[in-house]
Coordinates of C-alpha atoms in Angstrom, one line a residue:
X1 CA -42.4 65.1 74.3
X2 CA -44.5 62.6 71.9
X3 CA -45.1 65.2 70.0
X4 CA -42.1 66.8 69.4
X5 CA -40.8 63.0 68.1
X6 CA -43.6 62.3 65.6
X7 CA -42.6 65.7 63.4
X8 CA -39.1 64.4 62.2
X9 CA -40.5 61.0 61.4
X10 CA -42.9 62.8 59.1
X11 CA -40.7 64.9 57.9
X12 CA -38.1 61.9 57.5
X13 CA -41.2 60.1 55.5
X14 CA -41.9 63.0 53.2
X15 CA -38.2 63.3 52.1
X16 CA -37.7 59.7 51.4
X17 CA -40.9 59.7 48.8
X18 CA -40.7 63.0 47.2
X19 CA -37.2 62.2 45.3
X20 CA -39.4 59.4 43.3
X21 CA -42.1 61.4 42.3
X22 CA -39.5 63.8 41.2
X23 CA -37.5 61.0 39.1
X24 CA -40.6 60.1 37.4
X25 CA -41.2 63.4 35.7
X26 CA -38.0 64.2 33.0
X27 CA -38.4 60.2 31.9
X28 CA -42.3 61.6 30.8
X29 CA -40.4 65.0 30.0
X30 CA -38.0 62.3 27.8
X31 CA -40.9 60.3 25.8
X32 CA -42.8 63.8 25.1
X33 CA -39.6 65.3 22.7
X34 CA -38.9 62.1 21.5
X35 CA -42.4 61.8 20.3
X36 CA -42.1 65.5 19.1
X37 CA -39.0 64.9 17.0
X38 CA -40.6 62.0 15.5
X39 CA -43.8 63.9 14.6
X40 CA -41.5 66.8 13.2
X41 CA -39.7 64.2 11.1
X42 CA -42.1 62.5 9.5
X43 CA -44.1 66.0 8.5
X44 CA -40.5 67.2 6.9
X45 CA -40.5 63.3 5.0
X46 CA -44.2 63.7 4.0
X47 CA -43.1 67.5 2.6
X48 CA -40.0 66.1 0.5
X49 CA -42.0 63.6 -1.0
X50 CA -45.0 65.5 -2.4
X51 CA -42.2 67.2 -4.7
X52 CA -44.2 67.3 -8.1
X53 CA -43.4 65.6 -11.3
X54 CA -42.1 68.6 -13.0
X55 CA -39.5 69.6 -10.2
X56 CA -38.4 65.7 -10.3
X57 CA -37.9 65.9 -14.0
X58 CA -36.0 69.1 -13.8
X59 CA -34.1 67.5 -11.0
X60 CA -33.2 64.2 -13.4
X61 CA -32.2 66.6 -16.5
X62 CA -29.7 68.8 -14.0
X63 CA -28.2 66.3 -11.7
X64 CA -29.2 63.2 -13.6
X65 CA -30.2 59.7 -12.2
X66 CA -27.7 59.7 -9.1
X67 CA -30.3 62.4 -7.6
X68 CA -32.6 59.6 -6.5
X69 CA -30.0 57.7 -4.8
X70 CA -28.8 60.6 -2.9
X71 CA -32.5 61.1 -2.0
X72 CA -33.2 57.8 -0.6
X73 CA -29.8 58.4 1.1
X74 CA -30.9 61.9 2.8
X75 CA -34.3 59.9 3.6
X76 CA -33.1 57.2 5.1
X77 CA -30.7 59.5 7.3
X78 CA -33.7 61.5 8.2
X79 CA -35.5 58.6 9.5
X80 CA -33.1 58.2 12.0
X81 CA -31.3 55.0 13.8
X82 CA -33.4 51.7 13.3
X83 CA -34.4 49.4 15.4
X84 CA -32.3 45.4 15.0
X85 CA -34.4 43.0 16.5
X86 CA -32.4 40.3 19.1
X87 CA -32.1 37.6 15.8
X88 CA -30.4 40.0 13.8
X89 CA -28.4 41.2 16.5
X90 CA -27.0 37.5 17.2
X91 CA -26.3 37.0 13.1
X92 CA -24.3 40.4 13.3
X93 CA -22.4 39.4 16.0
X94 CA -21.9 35.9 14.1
X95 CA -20.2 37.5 11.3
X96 CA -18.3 39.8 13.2
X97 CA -16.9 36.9 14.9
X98 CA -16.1 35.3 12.0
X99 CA -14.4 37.8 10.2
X100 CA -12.3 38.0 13.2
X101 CA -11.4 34.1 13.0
X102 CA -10.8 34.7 9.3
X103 CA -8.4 37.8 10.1
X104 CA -6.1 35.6 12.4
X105 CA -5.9 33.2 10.1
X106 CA -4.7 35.1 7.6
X107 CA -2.7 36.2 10.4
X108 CA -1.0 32.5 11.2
X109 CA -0.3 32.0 7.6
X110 CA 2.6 34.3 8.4
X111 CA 5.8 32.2 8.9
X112 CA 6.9 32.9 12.5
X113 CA 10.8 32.2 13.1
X114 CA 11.3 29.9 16.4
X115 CA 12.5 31.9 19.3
X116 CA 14.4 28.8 20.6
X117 CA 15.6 25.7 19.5
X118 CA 16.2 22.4 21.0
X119 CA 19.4 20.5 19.2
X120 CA 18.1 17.3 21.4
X121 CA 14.8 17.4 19.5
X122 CA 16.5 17.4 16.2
X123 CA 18.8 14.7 17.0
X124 CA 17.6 10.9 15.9
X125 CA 17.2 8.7 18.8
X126 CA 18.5 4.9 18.3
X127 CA 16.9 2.1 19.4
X128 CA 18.9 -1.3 20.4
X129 CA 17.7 -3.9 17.8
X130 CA 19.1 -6.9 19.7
X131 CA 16.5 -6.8 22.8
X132 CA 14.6 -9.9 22.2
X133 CA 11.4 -8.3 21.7
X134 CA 13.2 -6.3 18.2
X135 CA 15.4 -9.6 16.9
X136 CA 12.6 -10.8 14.5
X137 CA 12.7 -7.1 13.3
X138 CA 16.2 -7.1 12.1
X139 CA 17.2 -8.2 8.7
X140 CA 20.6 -8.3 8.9
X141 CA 23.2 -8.5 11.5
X142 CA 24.6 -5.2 10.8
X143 CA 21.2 -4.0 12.0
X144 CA 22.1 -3.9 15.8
X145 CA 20.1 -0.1 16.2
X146 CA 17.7 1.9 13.8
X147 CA 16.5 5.2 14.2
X148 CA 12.7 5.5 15.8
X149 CA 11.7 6.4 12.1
X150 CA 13.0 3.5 10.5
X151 CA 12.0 0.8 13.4
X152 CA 8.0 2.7 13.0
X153 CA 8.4 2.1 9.3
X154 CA 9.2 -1.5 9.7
X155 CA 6.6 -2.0 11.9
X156 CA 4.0 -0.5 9.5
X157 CA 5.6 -2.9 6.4
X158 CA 5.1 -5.9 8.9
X159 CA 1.4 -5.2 9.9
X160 CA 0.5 -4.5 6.0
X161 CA 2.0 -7.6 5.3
X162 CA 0.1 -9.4 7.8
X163 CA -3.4 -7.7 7.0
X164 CA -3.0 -7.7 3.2
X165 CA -2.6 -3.8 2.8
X166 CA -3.6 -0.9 4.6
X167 CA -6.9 -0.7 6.6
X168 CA -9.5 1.6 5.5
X169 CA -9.5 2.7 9.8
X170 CA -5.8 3.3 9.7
X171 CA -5.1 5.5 6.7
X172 CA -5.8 8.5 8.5
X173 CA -5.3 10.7 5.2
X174 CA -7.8 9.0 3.2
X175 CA -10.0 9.2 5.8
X176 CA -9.5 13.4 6.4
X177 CA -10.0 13.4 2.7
X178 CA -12.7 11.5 1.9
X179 CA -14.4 13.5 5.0
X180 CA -13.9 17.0 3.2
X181 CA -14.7 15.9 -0.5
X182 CA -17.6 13.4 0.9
X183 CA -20.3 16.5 1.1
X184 CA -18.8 18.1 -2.0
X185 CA -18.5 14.9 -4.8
X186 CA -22.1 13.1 -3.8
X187 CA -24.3 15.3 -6.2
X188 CA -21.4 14.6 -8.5
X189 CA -21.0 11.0 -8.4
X190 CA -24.7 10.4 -8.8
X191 CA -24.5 12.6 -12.2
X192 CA -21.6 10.9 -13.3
X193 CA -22.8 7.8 -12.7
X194 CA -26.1 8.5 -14.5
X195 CA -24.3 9.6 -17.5
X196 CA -22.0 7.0 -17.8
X197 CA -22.0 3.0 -18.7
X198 CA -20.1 0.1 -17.6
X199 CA -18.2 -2.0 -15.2
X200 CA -18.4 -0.4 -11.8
X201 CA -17.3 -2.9 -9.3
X202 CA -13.5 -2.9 -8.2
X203 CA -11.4 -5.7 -6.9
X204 CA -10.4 -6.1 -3.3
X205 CA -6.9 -5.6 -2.4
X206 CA -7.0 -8.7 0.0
X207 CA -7.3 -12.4 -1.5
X208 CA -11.1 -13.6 -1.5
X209 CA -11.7 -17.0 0.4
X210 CA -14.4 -19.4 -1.5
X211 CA -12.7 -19.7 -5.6
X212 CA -9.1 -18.8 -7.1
X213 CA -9.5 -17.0 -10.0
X214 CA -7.0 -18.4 -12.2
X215 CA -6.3 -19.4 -15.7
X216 CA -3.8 -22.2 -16.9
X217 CA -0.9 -21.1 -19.7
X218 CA 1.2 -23.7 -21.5
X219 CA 4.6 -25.6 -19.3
X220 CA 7.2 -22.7 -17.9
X221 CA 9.1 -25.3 -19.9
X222 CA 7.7 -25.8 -23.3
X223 CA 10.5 -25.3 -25.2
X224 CA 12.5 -28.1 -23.4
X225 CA 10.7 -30.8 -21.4
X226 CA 12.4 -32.9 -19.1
X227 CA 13.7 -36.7 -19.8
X228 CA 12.4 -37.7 -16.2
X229 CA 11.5 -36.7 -13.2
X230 CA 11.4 -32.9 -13.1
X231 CA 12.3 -32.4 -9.4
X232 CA 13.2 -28.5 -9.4
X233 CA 11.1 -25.3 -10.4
X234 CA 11.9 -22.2 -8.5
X235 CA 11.4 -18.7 -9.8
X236 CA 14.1 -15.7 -10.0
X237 CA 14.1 -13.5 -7.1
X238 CA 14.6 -10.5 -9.7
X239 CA 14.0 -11.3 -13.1
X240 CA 11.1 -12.6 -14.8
X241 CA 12.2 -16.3 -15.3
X242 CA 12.1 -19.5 -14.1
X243 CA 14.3 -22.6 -14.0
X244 CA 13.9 -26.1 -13.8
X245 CA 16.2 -29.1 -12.9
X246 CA 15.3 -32.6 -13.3
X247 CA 16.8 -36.4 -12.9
X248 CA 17.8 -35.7 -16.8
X249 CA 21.2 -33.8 -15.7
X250 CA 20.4 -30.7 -17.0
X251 CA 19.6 -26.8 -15.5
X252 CA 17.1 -25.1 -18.3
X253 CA 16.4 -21.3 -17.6
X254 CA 13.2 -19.7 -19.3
X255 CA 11.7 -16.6 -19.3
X256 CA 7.9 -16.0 -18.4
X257 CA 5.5 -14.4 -20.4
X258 CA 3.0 -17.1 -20.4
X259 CA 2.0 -17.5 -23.5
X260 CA 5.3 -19.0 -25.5
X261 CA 8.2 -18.7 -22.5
X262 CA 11.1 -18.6 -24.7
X263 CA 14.0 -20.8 -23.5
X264 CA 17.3 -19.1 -22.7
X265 CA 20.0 -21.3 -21.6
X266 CA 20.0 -24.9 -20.9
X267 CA 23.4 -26.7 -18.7
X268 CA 24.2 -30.2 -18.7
X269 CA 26.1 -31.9 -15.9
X270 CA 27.4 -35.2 -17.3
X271 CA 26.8 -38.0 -14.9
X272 CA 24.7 -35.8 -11.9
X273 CA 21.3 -36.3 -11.7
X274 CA 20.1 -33.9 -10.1
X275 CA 18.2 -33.7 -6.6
X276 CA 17.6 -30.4 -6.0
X277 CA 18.8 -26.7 -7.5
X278 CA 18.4 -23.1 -6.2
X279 CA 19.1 -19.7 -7.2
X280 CA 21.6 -17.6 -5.1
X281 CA 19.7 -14.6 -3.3
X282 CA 21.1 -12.3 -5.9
X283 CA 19.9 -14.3 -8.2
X284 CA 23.3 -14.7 -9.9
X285 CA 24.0 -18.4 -9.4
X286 CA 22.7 -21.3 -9.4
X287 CA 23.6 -24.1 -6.8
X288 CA 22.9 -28.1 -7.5
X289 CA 23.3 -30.8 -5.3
X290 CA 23.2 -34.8 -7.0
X291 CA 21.4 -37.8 -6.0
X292 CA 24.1 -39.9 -4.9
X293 CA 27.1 -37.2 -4.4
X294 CA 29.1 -36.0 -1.7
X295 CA 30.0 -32.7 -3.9
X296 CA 27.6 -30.3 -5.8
X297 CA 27.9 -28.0 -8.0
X298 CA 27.7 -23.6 -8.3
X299 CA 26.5 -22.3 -12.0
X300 CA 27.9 -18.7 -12.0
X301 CA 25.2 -17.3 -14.5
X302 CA 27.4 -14.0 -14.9
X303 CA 30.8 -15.4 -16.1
X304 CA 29.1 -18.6 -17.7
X305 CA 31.1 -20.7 -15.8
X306 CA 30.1 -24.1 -13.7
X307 CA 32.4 -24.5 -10.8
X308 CA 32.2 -28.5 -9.0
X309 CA 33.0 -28.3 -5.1
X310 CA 34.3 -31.8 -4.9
X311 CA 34.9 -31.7 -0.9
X312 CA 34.0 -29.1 1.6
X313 CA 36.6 -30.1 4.8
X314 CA 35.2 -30.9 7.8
X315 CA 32.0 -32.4 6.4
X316 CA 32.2 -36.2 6.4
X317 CA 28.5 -37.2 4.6
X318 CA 28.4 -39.8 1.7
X319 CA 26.0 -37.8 0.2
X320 CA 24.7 -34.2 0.1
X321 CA 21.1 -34.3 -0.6
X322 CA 19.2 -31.6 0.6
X323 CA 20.1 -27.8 1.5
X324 CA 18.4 -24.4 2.6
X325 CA 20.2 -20.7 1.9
X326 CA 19.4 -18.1 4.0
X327 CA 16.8 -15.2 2.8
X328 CA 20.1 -12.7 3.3
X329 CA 22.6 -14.6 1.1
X330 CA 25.2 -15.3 4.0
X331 CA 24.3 -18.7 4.8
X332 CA 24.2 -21.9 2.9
X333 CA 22.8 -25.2 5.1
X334 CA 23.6 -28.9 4.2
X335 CA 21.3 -31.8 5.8
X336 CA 23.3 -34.5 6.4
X337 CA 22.8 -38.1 7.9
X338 CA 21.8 -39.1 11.6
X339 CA 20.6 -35.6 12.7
X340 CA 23.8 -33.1 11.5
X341 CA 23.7 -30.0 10.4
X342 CA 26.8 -28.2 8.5
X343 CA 26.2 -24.5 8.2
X344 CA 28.2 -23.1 5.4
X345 CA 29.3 -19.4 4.2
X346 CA 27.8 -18.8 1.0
X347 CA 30.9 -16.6 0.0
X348 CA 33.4 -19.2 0.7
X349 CA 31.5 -22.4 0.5
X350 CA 33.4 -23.3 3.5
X351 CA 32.3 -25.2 7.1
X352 CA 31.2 -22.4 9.4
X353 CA 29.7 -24.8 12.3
X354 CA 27.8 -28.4 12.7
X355 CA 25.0 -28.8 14.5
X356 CA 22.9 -31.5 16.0
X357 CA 19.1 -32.7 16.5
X358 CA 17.9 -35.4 17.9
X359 CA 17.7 -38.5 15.7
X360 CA 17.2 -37.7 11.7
X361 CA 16.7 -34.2 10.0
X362 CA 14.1 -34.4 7.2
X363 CA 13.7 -30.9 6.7
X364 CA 14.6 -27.4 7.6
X365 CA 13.9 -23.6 6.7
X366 CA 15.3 -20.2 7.6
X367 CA 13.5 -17.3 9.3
X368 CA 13.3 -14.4 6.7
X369 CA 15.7 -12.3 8.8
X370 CA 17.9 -15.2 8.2
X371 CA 18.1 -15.0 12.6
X372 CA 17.0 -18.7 13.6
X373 CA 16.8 -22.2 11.7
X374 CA 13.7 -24.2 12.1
X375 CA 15.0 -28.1 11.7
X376 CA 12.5 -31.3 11.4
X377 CA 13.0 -34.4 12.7
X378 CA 12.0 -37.8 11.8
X379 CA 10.6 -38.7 15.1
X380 CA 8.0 -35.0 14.9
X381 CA 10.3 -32.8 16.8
X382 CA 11.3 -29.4 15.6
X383 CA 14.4 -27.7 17.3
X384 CA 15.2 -23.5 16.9
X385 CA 18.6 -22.5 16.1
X386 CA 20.4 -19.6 16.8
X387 CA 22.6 -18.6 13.7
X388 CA 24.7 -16.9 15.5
X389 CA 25.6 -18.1 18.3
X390 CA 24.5 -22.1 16.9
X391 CA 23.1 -23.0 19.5
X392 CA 19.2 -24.8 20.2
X393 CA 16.9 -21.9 21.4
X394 CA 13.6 -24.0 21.8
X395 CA 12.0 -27.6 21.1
X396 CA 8.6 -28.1 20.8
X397 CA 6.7 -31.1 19.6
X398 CA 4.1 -31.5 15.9
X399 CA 1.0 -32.3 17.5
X400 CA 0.4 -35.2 15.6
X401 CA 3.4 -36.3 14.0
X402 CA 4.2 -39.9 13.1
X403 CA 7.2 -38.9 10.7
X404 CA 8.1 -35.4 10.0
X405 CA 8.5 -35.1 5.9
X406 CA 8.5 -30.8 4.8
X407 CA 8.2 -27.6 6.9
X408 CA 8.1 -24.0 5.4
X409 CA 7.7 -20.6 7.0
X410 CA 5.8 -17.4 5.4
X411 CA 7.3 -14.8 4.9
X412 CA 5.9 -12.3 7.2
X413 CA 7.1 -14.5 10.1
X414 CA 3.8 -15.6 11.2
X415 CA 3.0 -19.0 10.5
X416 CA 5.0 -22.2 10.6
X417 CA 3.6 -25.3 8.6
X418 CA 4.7 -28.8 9.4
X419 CA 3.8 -31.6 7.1
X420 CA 3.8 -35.1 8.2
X421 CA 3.5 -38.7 7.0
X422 CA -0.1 -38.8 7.8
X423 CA -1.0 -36.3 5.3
X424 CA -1.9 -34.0 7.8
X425 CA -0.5 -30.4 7.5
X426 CA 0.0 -28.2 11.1
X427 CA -0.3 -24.7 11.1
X428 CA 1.4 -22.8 13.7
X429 CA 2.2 -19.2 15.0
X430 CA 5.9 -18.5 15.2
X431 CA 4.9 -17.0 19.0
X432 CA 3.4 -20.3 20.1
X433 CA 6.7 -22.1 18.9
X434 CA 8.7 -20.2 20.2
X435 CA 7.1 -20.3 23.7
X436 CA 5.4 -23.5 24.1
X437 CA 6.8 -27.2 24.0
X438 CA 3.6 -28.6 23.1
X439 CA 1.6 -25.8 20.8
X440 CA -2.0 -26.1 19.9
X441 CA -1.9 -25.4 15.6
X442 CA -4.3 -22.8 14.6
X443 CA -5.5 -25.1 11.7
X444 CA -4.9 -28.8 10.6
X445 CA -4.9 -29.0 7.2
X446 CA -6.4 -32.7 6.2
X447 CA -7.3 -32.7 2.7
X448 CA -4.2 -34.8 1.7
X449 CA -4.6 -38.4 1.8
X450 CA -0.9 -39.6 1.9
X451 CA 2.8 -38.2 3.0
X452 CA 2.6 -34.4 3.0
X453 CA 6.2 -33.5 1.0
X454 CA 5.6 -30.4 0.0
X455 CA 4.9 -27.2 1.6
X456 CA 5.6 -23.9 0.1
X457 CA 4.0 -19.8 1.3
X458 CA 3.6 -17.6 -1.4
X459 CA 5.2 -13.7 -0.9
X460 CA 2.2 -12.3 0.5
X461 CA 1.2 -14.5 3.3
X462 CA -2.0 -15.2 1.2
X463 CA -1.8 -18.2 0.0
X464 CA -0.7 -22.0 1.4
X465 CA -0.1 -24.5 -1.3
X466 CA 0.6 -28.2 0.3
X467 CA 0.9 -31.7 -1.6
X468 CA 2.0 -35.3 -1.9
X469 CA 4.3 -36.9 -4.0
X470 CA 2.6 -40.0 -3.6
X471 CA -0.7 -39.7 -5.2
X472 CA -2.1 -38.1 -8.6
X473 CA -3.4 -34.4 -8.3
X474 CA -2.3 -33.9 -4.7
X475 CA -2.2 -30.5 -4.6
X476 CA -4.4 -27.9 -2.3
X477 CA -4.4 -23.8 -1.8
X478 CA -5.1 -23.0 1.4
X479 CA -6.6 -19.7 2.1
X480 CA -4.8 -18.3 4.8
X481 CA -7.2 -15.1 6.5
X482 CA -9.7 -18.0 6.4
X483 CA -7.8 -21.2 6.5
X484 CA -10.0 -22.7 4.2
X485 CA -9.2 -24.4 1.0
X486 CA -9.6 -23.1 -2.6
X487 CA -12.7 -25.6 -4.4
X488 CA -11.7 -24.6 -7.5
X489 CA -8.0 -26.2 -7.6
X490 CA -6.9 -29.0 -8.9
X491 CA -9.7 -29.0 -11.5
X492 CA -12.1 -31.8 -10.8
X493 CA -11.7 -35.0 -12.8
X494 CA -9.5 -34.3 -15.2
X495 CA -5.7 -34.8 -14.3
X496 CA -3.4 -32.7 -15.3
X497 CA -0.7 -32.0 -12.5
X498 CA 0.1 -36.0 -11.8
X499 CA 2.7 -36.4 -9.2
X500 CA 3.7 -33.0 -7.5
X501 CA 7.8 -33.0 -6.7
X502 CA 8.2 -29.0 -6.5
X503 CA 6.2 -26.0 -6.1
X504 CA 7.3 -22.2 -6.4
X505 CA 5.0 -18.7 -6.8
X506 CA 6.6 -15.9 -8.7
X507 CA 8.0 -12.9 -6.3
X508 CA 4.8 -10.8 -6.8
X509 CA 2.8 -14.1 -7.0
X510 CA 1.5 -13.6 -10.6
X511 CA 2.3 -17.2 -11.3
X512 CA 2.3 -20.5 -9.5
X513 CA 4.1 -23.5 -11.1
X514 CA 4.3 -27.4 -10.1
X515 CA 7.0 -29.1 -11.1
X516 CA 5.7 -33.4 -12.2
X517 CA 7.7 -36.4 -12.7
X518 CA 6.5 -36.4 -16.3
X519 CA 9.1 -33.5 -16.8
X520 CA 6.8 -30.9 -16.9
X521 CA 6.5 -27.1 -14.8
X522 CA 3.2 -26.4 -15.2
X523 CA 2.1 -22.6 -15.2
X524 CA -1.0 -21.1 -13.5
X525 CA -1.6 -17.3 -13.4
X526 CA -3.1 -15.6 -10.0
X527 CA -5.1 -13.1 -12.0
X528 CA -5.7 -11.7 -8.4
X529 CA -2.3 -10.1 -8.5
X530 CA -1.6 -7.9 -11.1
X531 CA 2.3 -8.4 -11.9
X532 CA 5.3 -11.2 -12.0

């Protein structure tokens, strides 16, 4: 019985290793013809190229040069497949692949028709304007909504405003470009500039701290000085002309070239001395108030006629002094005695509403969106008004203040300067006014010796200019990024501004002018900015 097991194991053993022996033999079978037909090829390559020179010739003469292209064709055929190493393989399939990217985009360039379309998409959303977090952004009170588009542009004009121009990091444009021409223009550039001689250094679009570069032209009002005091200069909001008003009765309008500044027009108002003058927003009239009045008067530049409003009803001030007009042309603001305020429509020149702070008004100013009134007291108190609805939003106290005297805000809506009797100038944010009763000022400008009467921002939120009526060559430019003050202005020891009673920058801030109490407006071009 042991016996008869072991033969089928045996048998079991032999089957399972004969089948590999047997697969081995047609792979050797394989290799032998391969090697044949390789053998047999290379004899037949060896026979077609011992051809002698005279069948060649022959060959040439009959068939002519194309023979030996064909040849190398046949041979190369003959040869058989060859081998591509694992490098060549991966560059093949490199350029196969891209060859395929290339043929679908080719393929995408293809306009394609939408299968479905949204109307909601295409519709503009609004956005409510009035939240309190989107008031500073209107400019008008029509504005109550705006469109997502036009709210995002806004914001865009605001933050250039506020940085000077756009950031190298946020012009996303420039930056794609200059990353695809970058690789292309270098080798360029350095030949160009190897060829080439002169001035390759550029200006920067934002003011430098340190020294203004600046260069002094003859009086705005050369052709007609002042008799007096010269207590108004102020620039037109459109055209390229200034005006001037002094204690000598008369309005003089000249245009600004800066090297002659031909006179236009001058008007004389017989027995008004004049305390202070303004263009209109639209830059067609011209409002003056006297120095001991209770009426004023409105140049219309356009008809050439002067119109006297001897008595506006409901305001019961001996004088009218000193006024503000809003930024939007609706508004005109009288300062009267013991703390009132008599807001007037600028159409009408009628009483709208009176307010009232607390103790005397010195001084007050608009917000550029013509929103809010800032008012200055006597005592160093500024109240917030509502324009619309006239009533105090916030009070906060000048850090500081013994007697408040001037107060301006920029144009941007970011900084608030307070000038005091001490000389000193505070520098706010408009957020930490508007929040805080007692704000910390981001700088304290202290380079004035006596009353600080004058504050004024130019257009671009650049530039600070503060001074004194009180002393000879008061007058500093503040550099706002940097809060520090310009070393080159007033030029030392030699006087030429004498006592400052006005200040005013051109809209583009080409020019900057000082109005003195010897009856002149002084001119200085800002050659950092390149028009009026």
């Amino acid at each position: 019985m042991k016996a008869a097991k072991k033969v089928p194991k045996e048998t079991k053993a032999a089957k399972m290793t004969k089948p590999k022996r047997a697969a081995k033999r047609p792979l050797a079978v394989g290799n032998q013809g391969a090697a044949t037909e390789a053998a047999r090829r290379a004899r037949h390559l060896k026979a077609l190229s011992c051809a002698s020179g005279a069948e060649r010739e022959l060959e040439e003469l009959v068939f002519g040069d194309s023979i030996n292209v064909e040849e190398d064709e046949l041979l190369r055929r003959l040869a058989g497949p060859r081998w591509v190493t694992a490098a060549e393989g991966k560059g093949l399939r490199e350029e196969s692949s891209d060859s395929e990217v290339e043929n679908e985009a080719k393929g995408d360039l293809l306009p394609k028709k939408p299968v479905w379309v949204d109307e909601d998409d295409e519709a503009e959303e609004n956005v409510d304007m009035t939240h309190k977090y989107r008031k500073d952004f209107m400019k008008s009170d029509a504005e109550t909504t705006l469109t997502k588009k036009k709210l995002k542009k806004r914001l865009e004009e605001q933050f250039q405003q506020a940085m000077g121009g756009v950031p190298a990091w946020a012009d996303l444009e420039h930056r794609k470009k200059s990353k695809r021409t970058s690789s292309d223009s270098e080798s360029d550039e350095e030949d160009d500039l190897l060829r080439r001689t002169g001035n390759f250094i550029t200006s920067s679009e934002s003011l430098p701290r340190g020294i203004l570069k600046m260069s002094t032209c003859v009086p705005a009002n050369q052709e007609r000085f002042a008799n007096g005091k010269l207590v108004t200069v102020q620039f037109h909001p459109s055209a390229q002309v200034v005006m001037t008003a002094g204690h000598d009765r008369s309005v003089s309008l000249f245009q600004v070239d800066g090297i002659r500044n031909p006179k236009i027009q001058s008007i004389y108002l017989e027995n008004f001395p004049i305390y202070k003058a303004r263009f209109s927003v639209d830059g067609e009239q011209v409002i003056a108030t006297g120095t001991h009045h209770s009426m004023f008067f409105v140049y219309d530049m356009i008809a050439g006629n002067i119109i006297p409003i001897p008595k506006v009803r409901g305001v019961e001030e001996k004088f009218l002094r000193n006024f503000e007009l809003s930024p939007d042309g609706s508004f005109m603001l009288l300062v009267g005695t013991s703390g009132y305020l008599h807001l007037l429509s600028m159409k009408t020149k009628e009483l709208i509403s009176t307010m009232k702070v607390n103790g005397r008004c010195t001084a007050c100013a608009f917000t550029p969106d013509s929103s809010k009134i800032y008012s200055y007291s006597k005592e160093g108190e500024v109240f917030i008004w509502d324009v619309r609805n006239r009533r105090c939003l916030h009070k906060f106290e000048d850090e500081g203040s013994l007697e408040g005297k001037c107060i301006a805000l920029s144009k941007n809506n970011q900084y608030v300067a307070c000038g005091s009797s001490s000389g000193v100038v505070n520098l706010y944010t408009t957020d930490a006014c508007l929040k805080e009763n007692h704000p910390k000022p981001v700088k304290a400008i202290m380079n004035l010796v006596t009353s600080a009467t004058c504050v004024t921002f130019n257009p671009t939120t650049e530039i600070l200019a503060v001074a004194s009526r009180d002393a000879d060559e008061a007058v500093k430019l503040v550099h706002l990024p940097s809060y520090t003050v310009f070393s080159n202005f007033p030029v030392f020891r030699r006087k030429q501004i004498y006592l400052t009673q006005s200040m005013d920058f051109s809209p583009r801030s080409g020019y900057f002018s000082i109005a003195n109490n010897k009856g002149k407006a002084l001119l200085f071009r800002l050659k950092h900015y390149s028009s009026f």
